[in-house]
GROMACS .gro file of C-alpha atoms in nm:
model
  449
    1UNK     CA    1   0.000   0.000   0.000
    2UNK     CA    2   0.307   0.273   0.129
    3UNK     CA    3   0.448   0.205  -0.225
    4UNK     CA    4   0.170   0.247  -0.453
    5UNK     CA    5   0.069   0.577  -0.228
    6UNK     CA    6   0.441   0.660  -0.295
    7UNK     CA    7   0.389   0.600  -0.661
    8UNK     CA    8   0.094   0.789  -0.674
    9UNK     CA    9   0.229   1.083  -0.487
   10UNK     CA   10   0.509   1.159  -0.702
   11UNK     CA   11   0.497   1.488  -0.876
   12UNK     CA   12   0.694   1.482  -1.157
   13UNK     CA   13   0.801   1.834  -1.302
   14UNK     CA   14   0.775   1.775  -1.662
   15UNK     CA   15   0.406   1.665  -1.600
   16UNK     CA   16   0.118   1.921  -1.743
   17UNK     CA   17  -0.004   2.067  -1.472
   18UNK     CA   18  -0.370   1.928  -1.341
   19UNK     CA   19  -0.742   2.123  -1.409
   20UNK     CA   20  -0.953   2.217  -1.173
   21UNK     CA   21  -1.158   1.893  -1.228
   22UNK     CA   22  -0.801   1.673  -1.174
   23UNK     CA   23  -0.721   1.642  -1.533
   24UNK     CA   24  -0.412   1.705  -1.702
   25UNK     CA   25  -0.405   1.974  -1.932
   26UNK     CA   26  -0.267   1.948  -2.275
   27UNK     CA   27   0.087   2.122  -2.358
   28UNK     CA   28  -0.146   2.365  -2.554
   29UNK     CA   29  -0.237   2.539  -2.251
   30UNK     CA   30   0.109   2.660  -2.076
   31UNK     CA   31   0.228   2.960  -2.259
   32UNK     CA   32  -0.114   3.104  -2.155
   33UNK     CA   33  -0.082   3.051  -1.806
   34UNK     CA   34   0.299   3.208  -1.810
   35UNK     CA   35   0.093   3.558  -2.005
   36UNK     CA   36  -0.111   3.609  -1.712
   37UNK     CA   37   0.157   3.583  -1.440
   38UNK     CA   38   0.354   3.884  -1.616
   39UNK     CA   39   0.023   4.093  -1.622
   40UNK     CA   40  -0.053   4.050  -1.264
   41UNK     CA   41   0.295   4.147  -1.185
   42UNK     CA   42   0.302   4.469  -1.379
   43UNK     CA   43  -0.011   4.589  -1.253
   44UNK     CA   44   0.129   4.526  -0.879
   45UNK     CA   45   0.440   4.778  -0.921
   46UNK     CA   46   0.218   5.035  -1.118
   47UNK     CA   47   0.021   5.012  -0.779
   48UNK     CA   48   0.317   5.061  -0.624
   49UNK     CA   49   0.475   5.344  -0.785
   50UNK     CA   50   0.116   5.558  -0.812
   51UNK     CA   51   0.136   5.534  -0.407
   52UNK     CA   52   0.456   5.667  -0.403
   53UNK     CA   53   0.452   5.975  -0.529
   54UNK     CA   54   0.455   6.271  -0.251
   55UNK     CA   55   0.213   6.531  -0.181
   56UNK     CA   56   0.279   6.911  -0.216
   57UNK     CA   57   0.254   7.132   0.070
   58UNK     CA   58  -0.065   7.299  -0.020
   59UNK     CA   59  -0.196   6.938  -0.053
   60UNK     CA   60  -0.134   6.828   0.283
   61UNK     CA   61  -0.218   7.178   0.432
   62UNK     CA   62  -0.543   7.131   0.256
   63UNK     CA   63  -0.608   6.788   0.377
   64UNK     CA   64  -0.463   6.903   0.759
   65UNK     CA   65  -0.733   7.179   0.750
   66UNK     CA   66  -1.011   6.939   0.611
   67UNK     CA   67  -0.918   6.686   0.956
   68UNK     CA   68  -0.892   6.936   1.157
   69UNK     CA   69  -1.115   7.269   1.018
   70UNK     CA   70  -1.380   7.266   1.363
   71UNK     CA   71  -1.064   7.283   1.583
   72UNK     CA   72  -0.929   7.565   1.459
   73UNK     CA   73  -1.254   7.720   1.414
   74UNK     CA   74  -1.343   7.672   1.775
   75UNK     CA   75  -0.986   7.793   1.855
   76UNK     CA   76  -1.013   8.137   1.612
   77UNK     CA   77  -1.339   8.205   1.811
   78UNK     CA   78  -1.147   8.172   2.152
   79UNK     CA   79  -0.879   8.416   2.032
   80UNK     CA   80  -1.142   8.679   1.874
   81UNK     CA   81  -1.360   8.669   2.203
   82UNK     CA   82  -0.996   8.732   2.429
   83UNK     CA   83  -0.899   8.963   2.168
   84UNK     CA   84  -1.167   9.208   2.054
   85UNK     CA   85  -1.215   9.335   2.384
   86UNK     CA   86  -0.876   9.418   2.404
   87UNK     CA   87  -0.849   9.594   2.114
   88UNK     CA   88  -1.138   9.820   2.194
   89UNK     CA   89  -1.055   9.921   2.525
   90UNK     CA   90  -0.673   9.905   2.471
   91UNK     CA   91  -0.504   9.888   2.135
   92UNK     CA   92  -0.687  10.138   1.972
   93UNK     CA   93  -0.752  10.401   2.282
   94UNK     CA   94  -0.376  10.353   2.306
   95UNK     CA   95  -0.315  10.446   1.942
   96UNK     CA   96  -0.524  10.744   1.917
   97UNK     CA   97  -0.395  10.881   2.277
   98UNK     CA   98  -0.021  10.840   2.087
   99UNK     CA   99  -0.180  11.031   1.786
  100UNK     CA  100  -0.278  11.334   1.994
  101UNK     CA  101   0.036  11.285   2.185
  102UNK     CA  102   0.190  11.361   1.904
  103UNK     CA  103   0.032  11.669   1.796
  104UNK     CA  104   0.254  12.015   1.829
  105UNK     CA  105  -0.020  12.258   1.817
  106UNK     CA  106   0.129  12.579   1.768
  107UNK     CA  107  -0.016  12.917   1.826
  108UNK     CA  108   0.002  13.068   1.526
  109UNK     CA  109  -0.219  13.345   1.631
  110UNK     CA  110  -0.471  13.469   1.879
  111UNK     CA  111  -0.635  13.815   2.082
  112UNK     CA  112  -0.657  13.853   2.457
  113UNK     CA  113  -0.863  14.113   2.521
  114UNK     CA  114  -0.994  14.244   2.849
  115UNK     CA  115  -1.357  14.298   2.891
  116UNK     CA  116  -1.378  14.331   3.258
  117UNK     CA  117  -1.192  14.276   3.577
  118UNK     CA  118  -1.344  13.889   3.566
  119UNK     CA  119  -1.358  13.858   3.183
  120UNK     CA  120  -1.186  13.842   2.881
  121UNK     CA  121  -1.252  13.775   2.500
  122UNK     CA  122  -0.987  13.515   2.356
  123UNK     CA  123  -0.937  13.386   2.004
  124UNK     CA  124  -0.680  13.077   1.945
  125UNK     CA  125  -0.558  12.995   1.604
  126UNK     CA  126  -0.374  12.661   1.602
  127UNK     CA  127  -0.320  12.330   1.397
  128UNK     CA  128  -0.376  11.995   1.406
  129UNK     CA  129  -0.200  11.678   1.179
  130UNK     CA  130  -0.341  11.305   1.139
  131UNK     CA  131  -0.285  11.058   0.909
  132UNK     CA  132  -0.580  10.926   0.931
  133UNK     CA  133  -0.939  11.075   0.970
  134UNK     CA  134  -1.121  11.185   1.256
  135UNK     CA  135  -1.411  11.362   1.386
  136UNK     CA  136  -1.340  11.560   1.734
  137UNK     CA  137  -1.656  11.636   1.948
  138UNK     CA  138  -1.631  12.026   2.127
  139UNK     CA  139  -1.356  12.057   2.402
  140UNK     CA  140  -1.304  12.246   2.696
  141UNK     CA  141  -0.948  12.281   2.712
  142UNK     CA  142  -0.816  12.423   3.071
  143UNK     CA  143  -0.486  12.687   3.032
  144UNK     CA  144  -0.265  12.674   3.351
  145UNK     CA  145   0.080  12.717   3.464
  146UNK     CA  146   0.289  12.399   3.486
  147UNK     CA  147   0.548  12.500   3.737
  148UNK     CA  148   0.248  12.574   3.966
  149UNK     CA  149   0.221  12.270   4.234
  150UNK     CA  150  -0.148  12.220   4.230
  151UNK     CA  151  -0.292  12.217   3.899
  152UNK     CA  152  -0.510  12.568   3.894
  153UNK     CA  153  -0.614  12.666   3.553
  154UNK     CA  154  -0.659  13.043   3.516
  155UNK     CA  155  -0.890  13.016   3.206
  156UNK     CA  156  -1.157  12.770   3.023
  157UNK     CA  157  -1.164  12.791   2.615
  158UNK     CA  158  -1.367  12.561   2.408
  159UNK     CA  159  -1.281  12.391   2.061
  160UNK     CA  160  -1.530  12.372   1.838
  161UNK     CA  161  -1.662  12.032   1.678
  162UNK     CA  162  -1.442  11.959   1.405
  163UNK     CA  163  -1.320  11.687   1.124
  164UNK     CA  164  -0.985  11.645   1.084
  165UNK     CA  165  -0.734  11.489   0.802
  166UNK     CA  166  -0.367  11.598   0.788
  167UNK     CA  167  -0.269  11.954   0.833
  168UNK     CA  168  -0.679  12.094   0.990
  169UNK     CA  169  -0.663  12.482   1.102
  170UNK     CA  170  -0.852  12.480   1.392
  171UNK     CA  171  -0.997  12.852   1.521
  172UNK     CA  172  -1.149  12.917   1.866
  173UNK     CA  173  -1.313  13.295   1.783
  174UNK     CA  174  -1.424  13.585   2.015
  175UNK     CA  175  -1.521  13.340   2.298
  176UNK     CA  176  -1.615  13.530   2.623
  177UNK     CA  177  -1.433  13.306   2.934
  178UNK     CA  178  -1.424  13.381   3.234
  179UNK     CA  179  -1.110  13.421   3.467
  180UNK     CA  180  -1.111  13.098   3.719
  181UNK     CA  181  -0.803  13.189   3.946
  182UNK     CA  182  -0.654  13.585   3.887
  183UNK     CA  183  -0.365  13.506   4.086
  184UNK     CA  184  -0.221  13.228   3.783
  185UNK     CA  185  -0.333  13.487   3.542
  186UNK     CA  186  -0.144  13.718   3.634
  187UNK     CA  187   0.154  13.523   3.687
  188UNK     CA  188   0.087  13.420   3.308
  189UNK     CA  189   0.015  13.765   3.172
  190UNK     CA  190   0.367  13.922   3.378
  191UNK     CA  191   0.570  13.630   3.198
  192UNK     CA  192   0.392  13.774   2.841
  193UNK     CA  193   0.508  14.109   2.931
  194UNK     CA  194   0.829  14.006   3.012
  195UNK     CA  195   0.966  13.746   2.831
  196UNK     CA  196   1.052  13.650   2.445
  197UNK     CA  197   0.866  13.340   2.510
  198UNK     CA  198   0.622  13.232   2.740
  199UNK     CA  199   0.482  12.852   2.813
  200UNK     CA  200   0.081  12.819   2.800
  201UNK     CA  201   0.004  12.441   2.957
  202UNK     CA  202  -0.330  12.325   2.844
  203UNK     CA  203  -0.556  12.026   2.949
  204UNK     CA  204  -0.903  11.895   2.848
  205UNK     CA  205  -1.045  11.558   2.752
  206UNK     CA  206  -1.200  11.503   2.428
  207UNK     CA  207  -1.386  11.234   2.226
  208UNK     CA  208  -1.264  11.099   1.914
  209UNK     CA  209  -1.493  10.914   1.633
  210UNK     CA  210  -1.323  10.732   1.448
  211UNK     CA  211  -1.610  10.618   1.191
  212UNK     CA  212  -1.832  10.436   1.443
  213UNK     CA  213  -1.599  10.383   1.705
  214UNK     CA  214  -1.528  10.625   2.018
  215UNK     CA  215  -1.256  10.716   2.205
  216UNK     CA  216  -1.164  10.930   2.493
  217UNK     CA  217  -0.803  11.076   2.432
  218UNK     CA  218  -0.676  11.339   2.703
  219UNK     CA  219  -0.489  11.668   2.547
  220UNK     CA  220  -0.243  11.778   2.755
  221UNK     CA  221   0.042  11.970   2.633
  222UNK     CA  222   0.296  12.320   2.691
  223UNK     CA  223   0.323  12.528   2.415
  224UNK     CA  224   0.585  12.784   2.346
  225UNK     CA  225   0.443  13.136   2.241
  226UNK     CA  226   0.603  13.440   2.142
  227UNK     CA  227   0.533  13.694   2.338
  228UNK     CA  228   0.641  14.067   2.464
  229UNK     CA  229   1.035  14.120   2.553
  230UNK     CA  230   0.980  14.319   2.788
  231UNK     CA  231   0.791  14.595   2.546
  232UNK     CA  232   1.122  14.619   2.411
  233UNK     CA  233   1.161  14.915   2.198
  234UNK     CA  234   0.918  15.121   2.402
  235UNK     CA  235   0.963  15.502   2.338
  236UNK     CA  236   0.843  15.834   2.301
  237UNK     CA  237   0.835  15.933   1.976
  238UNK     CA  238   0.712  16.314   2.000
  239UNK     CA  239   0.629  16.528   2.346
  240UNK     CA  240   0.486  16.839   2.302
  241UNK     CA  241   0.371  17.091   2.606
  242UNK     CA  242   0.025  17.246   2.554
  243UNK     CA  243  -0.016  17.623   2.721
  244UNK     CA  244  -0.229  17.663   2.897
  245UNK     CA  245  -0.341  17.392   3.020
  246UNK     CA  246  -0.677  17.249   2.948
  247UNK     CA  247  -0.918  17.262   3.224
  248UNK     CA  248  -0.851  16.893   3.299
  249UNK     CA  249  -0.471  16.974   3.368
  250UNK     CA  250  -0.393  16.808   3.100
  251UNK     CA  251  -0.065  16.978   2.947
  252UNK     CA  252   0.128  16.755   2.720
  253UNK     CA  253   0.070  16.521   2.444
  254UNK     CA  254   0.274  16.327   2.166
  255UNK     CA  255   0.309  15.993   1.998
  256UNK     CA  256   0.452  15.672   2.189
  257UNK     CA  257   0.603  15.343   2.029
  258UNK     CA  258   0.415  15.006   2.202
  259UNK     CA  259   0.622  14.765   1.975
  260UNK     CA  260   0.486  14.378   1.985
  261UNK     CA  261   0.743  14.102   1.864
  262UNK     CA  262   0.471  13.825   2.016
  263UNK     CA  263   0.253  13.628   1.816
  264UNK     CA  264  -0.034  13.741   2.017
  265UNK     CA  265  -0.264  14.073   2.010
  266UNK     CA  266  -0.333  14.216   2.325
  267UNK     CA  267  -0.666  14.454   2.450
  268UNK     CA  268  -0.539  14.616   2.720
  269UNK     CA  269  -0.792  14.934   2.752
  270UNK     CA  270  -0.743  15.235   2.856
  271UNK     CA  271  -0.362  15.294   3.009
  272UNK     CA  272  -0.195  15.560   3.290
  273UNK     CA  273   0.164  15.528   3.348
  274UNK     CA  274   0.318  15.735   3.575
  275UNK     CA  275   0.622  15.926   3.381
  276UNK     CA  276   0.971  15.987   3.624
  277UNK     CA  277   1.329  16.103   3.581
  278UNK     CA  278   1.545  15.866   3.869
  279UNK     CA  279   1.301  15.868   4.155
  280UNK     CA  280   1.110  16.221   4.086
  281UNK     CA  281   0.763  16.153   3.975
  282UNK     CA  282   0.744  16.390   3.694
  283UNK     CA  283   0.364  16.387   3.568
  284UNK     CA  284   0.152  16.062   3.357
  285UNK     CA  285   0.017  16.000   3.028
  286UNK     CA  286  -0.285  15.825   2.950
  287UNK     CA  287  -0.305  15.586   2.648
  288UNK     CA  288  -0.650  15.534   2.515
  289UNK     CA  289  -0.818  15.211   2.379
  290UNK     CA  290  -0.446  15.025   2.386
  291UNK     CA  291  -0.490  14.681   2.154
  292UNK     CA  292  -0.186  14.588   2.039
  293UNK     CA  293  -0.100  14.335   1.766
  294UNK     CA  294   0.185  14.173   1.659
  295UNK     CA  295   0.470  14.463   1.505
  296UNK     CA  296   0.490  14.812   1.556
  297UNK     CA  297   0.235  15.027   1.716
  298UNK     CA  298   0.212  15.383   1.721
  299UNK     CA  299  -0.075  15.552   1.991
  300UNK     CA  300  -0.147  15.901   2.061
  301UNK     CA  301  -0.145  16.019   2.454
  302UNK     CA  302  -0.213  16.311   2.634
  303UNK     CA  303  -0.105  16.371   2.989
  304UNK     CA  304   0.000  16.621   3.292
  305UNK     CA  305   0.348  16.746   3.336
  306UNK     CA  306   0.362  16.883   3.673
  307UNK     CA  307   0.510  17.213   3.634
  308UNK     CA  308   0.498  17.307   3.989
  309UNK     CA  309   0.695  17.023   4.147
  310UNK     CA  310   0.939  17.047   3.828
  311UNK     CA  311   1.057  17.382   3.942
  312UNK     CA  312   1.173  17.319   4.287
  313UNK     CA  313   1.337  16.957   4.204
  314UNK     CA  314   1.491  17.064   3.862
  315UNK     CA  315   1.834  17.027   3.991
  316UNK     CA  316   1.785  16.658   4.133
  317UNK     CA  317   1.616  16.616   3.780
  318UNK     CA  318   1.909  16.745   3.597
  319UNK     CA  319   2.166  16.511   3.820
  320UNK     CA  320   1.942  16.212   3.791
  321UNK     CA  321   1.986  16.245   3.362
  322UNK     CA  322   2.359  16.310   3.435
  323UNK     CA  323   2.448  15.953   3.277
  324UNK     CA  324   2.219  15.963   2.957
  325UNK     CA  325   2.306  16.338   2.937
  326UNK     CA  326   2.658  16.246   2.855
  327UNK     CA  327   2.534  16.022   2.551
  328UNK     CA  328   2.310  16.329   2.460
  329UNK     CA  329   2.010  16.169   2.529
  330UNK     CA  330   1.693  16.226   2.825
  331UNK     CA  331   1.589  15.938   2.972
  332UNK     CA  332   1.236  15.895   3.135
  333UNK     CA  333   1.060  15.609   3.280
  334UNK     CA  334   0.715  15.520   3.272
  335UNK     CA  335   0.541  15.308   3.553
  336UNK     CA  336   0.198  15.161   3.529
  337UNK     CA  337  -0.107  15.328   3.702
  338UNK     CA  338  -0.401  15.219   3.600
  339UNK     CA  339  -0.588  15.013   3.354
  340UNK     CA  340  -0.947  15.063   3.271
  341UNK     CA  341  -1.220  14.906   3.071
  342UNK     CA  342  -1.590  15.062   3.060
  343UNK     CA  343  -1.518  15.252   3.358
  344UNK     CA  344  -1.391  14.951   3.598
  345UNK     CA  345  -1.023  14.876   3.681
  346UNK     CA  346  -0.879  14.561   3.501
  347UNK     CA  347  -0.694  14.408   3.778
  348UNK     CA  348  -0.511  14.120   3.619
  349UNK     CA  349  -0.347  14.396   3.380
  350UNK     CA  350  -0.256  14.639   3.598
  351UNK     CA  351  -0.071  14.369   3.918
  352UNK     CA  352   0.132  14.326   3.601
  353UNK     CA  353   0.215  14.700   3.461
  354UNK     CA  354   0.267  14.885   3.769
  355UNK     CA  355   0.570  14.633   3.905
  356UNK     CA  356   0.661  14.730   3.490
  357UNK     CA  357   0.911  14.991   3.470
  358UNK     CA  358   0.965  15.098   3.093
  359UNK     CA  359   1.251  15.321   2.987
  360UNK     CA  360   1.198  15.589   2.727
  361UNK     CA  361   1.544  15.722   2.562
  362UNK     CA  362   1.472  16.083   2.385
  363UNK     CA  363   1.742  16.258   2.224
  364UNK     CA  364   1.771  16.586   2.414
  365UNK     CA  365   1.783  16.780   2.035
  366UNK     CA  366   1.478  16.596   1.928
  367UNK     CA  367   1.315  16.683   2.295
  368UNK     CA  368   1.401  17.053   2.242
  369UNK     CA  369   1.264  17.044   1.902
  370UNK     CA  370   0.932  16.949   2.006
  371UNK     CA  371   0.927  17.151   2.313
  372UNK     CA  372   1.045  17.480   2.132
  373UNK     CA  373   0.784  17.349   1.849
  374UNK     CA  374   0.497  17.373   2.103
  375UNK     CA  375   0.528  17.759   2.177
  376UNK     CA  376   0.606  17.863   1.829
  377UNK     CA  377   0.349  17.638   1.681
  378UNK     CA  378   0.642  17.484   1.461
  379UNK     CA  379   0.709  17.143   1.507
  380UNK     CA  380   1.022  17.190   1.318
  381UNK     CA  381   1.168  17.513   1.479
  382UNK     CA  382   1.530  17.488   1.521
  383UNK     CA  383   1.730  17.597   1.797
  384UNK     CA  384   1.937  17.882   1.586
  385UNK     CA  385   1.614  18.049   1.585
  386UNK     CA  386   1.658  18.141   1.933
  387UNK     CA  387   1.972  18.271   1.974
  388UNK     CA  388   1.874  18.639   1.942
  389UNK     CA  389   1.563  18.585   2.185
  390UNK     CA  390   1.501  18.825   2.504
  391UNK     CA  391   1.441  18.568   2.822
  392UNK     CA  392   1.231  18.716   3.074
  393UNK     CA  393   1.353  18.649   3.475
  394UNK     CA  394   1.703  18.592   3.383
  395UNK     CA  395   1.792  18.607   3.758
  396UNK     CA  396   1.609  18.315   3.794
  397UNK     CA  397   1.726  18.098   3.494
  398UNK     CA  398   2.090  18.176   3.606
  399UNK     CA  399   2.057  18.106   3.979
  400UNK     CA  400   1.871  17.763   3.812
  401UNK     CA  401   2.201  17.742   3.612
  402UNK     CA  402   2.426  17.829   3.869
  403UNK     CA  403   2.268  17.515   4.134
  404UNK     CA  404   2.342  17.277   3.828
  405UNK     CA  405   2.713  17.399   3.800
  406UNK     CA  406   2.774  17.355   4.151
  407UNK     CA  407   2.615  17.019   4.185
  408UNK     CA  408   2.784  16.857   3.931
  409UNK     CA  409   3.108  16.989   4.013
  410UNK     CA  410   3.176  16.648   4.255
  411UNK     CA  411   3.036  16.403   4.058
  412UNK     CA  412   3.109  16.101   3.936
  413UNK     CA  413   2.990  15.944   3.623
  414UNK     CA  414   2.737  15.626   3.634
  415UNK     CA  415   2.451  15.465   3.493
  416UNK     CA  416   2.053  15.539   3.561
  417UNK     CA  417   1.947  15.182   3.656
  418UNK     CA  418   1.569  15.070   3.597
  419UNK     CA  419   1.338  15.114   3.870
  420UNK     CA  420   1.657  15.255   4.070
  421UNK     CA  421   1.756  15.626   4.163
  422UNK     CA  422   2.170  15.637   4.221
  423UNK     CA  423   2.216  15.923   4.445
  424UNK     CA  424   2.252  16.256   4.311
  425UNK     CA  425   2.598  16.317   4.443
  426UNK     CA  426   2.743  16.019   4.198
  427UNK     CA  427   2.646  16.184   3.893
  428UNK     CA  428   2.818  16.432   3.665
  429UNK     CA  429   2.787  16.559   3.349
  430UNK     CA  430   3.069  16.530   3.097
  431UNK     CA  431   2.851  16.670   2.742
  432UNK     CA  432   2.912  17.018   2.706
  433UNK     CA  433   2.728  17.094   2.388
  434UNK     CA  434   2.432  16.903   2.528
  435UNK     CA  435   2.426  17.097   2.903
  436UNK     CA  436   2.408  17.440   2.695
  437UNK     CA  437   2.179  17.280   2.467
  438UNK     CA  438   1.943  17.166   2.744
  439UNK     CA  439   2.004  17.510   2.933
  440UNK     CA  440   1.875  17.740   2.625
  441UNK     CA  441   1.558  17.493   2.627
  442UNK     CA  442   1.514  17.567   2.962
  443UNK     CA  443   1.544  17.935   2.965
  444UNK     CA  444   1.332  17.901   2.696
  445UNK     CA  445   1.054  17.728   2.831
  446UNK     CA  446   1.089  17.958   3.134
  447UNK     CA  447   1.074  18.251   2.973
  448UNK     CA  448   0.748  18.150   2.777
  449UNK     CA  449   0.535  18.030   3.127
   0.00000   0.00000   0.00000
């Protein structure tokens, strides 16, 4: 039995392979058989390479975001809702307070003028520069001194409602304010008089539209402004005596120069100022309906020279010009007195004016000119005219003479200060021509009262 199983069991390799149903397939068959091996194996390594090939990056990307699209959706929400919030309140409040930050704003113009001792009228002419647009609501902007501890603003303006893009005038106009603390005022208004510059701080918060959104910047800046020098170039341009005297004392008028280098105009009213030679209180002038805008200004006065008192002191006058006398030149000063609007005394201009002491440099031929001009009712009479005169009271004019001789015989040459009187005994005069100029004027001017 083993044997013929072992017989039967023998595969021989040069057999024809067996059918399905067990029987042995003819030779005719094989090559066919071999065909479709071949084609199997082709189509296996085309599967093969197809699989291979990579994907690009905007492939993968792509599929990434189609796995994964409601987790970052989810996420993007998360961020939006932290986010937003933060930009309203934050980012852009932050931006637009570093855009008016930024802002110069420079006075480029503007009129104080007083209207009454707790009043003024004020126009502002300044600039403002975005980049982008913007629509400002009205502001009350509060003007104070920096240097002053506790933060006291003196005055309230308001800015109108305006639209800004890039370089926007903007114009506050005749707006009546009223003064909040005089004593910061005047400290503000004495550094106008005084110096080339002066500071102005300013503070207000405004609101911002930018489109529909809002925001709440706060302005707060110090701004340079030209302003006064001290009224320098202040001077008398013509004096002339009027005789006799009106029935109001008044005795003497002329021209006066109230120059202006700031950029701002300033009402001031109606003006007094005290006029003195060293520490003798000479007479005043008033100045009517003083505004004065940037430049030159020229204003008529009128005034009292007090004739009476100039008599008996005219020898401590004389020794007190003894220094601008040797230049050939008068010097008076002018003090402020009063300042009035409508009647009422404008306090926060005149703390300011009468600690002022303003120096007035005439030449003495120019003063003689006008005063010999006044009696011969020629403003351009000239001093050879009166050489062959008569003087009445000559025992007087040379006694007058003779005290200025002997007081200035021990002098010593120095300086008029402002707003100080060096004592008479350290002054002498060292002009000749202009003592015997000033002399003749006096006889003359004797002779005619």
């Amino acid at each position: 039995m083993a044997s013929k199983f072992q017989e039967q069991s023998h595969f021989e390799h040069d057999s024809p392979p067996a059918s399905v149903h067990g029987a042995i397939e003819g030779p005719s068959n094989a090559p066919e058989r071999h065909s479709d091996d071949a084609s199997s194996v082709d189509d296996h390594v085309q599967e093969k390479a197809a699989a291979a090939v990579p994907l690009t990056k905007r492939q993968k990307v792509k599929r990434h975001c189609g796995r994964f699209k409601w987790w970052y959706l989810g996420v993007g929400l998360i961020i939006l809702i932290i986010l937003l919030p933060l930009i309203f309140t934050k980012i852009l409040p932050a931006i637009t307070q570093d855009i008016v930050n930024s802002q110069k704003l420079p006075v480029m113009g503007g009129v104080f003028q007083a209207l009454s001792p707790t009043s003024l009228s004020v126009s502002l002419e300044t600039q403002l520069d975005t980049m982008i647009a913007a629509d400002l609501d009205p502001t009350t902007l509060q003007l104070y001194n920096k240097d002053t501890p506790d933060f006291s603003p003196f005055l309230n303006v308001t800015l109108p409602k305006i639209h800004v893009y890039h370089k926007t005038p903007v114009m506050v106009t005749n707006q009546t304010v009223t003064v909040t603390n005089e004593t910061e005022l005047v400290k503000w208004f004495d550094q106008v008089f005084e110096q080339p510059t002066v500071k102005l701080s300013i503070k207000g918060k405004t609101e911002v539209h930018l489109g529909a959104l809002k925001t709440y910047p706060t302005i707060q800046k110090t701004l340079e402004v030209a302003s006064l020098n001290g009224l320098s170039g202040f001077g008398i341009s013509t004096l002339q005596l009027i005789y006799p005297a009106l029935e109001d004392g008044t005795n003497i008028k002329g021209t006066i120069s109230l120059p202006n280098s700031g950029a701002l105009t300033l009402g001031l009213g109606n003006l007094t100022f005290n006029v003195l030679s060293g520490d003798i209180k000479l007479g005043y002038i008033n100045i009517y309906d003083v505004t004065l805008p940037p430049g030159n200004n020229t204003r008529d006065f009128n005034g009292r020279l007090y004739l009476t008192e100039l008599i008996p002191n005219l020898g401590a006058i004389l020794d007190s010009q003894a220094g601008p006398l040797a230049d050939g030149n008068i010097e008076l000063l002018a003090t402020g007195n009063a300042t009035m609007v409508n009647g009422m005394h404008i306090g926060y201009v005149e703390q300011v004016l009468n600690k002022k002491t303003l120096v007035a440099t005439i030449p003495v031929i120019k003063l003689l000119g006008d005063v010999i001009g006044s009696f011969t009712g020629n403003a351009n009479a000239s001093l050879s005219d009166l050489l062959g005169d008569t003087f009445g009271n000559s025992t007087f004019i040379e006694g007058l003479l003779d005290h200025w001789n002997s007081t200035s015989t021990n002098a010593t040459t120095s300086t008029l200060k402002i707003g100080r009187s060096t004592p008479y005994g350290s002054r002498t005069i060292k002009a000749p021509a202009t003592k015997g100029l000033l002399k003749m004027g006096l006889k003359l001017a004797l002779a005619k009262l």
